[in-house]
PDB file of C-alpha atoms in Angstrom:
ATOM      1  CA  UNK Z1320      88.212 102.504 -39.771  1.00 72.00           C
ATOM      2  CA  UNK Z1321      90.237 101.267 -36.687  1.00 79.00           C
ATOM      3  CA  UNK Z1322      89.431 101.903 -32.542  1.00 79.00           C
ATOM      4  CA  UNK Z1323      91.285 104.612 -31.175  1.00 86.00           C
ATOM      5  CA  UNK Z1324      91.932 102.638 -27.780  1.00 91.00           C
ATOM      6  CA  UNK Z1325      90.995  99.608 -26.291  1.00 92.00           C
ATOM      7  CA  UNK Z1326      91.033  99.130 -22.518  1.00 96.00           C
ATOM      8  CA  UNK Z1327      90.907  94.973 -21.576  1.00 96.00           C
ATOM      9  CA  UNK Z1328      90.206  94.297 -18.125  1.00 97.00           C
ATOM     10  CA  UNK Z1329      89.751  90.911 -16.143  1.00 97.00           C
ATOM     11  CA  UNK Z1330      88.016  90.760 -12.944  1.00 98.00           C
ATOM     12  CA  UNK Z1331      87.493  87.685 -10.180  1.00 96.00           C
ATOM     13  CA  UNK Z1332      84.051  86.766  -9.487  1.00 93.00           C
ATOM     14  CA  UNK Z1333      83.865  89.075  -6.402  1.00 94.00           C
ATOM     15  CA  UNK Z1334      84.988  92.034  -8.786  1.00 95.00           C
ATOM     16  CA  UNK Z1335      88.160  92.779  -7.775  1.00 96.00           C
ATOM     17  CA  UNK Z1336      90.470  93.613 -10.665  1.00 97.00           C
ATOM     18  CA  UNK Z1337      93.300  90.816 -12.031  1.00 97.00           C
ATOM     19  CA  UNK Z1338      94.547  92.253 -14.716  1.00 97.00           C
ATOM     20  CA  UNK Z1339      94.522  94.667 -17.379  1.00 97.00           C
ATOM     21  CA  UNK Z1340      95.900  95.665 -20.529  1.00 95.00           C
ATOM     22  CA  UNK Z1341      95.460  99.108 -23.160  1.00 94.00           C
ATOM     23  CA  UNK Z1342      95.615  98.948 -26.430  1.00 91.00           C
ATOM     24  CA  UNK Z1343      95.901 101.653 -29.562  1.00 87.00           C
ATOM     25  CA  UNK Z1344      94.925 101.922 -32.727  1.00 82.00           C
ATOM     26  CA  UNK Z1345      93.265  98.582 -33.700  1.00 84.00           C
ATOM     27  CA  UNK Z1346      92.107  98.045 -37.149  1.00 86.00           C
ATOM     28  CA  UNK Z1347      88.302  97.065 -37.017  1.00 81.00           C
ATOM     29  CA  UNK Z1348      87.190  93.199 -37.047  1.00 83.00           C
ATOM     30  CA  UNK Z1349      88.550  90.071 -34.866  1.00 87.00           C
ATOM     31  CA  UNK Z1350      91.751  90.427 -33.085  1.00 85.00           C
ATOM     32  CA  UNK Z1351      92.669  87.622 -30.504  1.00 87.00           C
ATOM     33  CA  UNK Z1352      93.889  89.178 -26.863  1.00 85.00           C
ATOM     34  CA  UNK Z1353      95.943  86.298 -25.008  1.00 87.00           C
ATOM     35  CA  UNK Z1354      95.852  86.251 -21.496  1.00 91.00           C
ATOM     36  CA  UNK Z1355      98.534  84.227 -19.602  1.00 92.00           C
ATOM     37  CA  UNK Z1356      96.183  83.121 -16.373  1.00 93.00           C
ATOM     38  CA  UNK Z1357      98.525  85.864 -14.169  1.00 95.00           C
ATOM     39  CA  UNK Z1358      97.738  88.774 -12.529  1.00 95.00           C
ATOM     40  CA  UNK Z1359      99.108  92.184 -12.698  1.00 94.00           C
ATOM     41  CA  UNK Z1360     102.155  91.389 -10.654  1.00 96.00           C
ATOM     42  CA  UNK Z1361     102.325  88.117 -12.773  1.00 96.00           C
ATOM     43  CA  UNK Z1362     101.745  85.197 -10.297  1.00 96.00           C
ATOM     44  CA  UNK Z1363      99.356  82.693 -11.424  1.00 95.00           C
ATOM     45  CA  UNK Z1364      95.311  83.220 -10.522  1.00 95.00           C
ATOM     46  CA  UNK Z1365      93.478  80.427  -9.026  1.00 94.00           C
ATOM     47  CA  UNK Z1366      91.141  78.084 -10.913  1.00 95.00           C
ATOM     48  CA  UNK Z1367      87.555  79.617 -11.384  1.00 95.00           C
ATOM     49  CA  UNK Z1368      85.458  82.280 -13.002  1.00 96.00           C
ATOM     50  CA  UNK Z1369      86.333  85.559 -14.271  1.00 97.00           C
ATOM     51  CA  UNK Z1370      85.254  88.293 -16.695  1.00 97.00           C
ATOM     52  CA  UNK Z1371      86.777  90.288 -18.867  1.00 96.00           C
ATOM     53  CA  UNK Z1372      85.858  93.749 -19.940  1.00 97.00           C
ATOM     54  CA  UNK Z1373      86.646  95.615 -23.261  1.00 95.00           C
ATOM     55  CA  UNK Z1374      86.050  99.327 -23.260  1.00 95.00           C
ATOM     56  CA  UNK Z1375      86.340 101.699 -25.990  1.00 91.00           C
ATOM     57  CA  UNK Z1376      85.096 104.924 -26.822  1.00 89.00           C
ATOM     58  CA  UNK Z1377      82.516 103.191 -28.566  1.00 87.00           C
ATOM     59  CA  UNK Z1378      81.213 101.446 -25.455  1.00 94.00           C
ATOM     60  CA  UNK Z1379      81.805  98.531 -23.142  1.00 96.00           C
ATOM     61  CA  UNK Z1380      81.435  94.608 -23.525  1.00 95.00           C
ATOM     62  CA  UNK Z1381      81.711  91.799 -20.750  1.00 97.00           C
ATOM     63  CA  UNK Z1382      82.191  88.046 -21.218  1.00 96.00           C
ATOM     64  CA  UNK Z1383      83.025  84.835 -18.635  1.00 96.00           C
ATOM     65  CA  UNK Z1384      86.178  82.917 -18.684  1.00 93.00           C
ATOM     66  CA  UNK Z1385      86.816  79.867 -17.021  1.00 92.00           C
ATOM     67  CA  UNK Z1386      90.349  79.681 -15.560  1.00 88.00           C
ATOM     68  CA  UNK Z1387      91.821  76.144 -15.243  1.00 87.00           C
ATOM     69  CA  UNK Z1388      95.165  75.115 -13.535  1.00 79.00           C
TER      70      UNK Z1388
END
């Protein structure tokens, strides 16, 4: 069984979007999704917190990341 597609998205901690990245077809079961630290127009972010979202069809997930320069 695989995900059809995969939307990643990384907010600052006042919500305003840094990045994002869509993905098809993904087998089911861990994958690793590198993020460089950049946002969309690739210049570095600043140290501090951030989450990332991963929607699918299936639903939606958040998590915190800690950004470190």
């Amino acid at each position: 069984s695989y995900i059809e597609k995969l939307k990643i998205s990384v907010y600052s901690a006042y919500q305003n979007l840094v990045w994002q990245k869509e993905v098809s077809s993904l087998q089911e079961g861990t994958h690793q999704i590198h993020w460089e630290g950049k946002d969309s127009r690739g210049l570095p972010v600043f140290s501090g917190l951030y989450v990332a979202e991963f929607e699918s069809p299936q639903g939606k997930q958040r998590t915190r990341l800690v950004g470190v320069r």
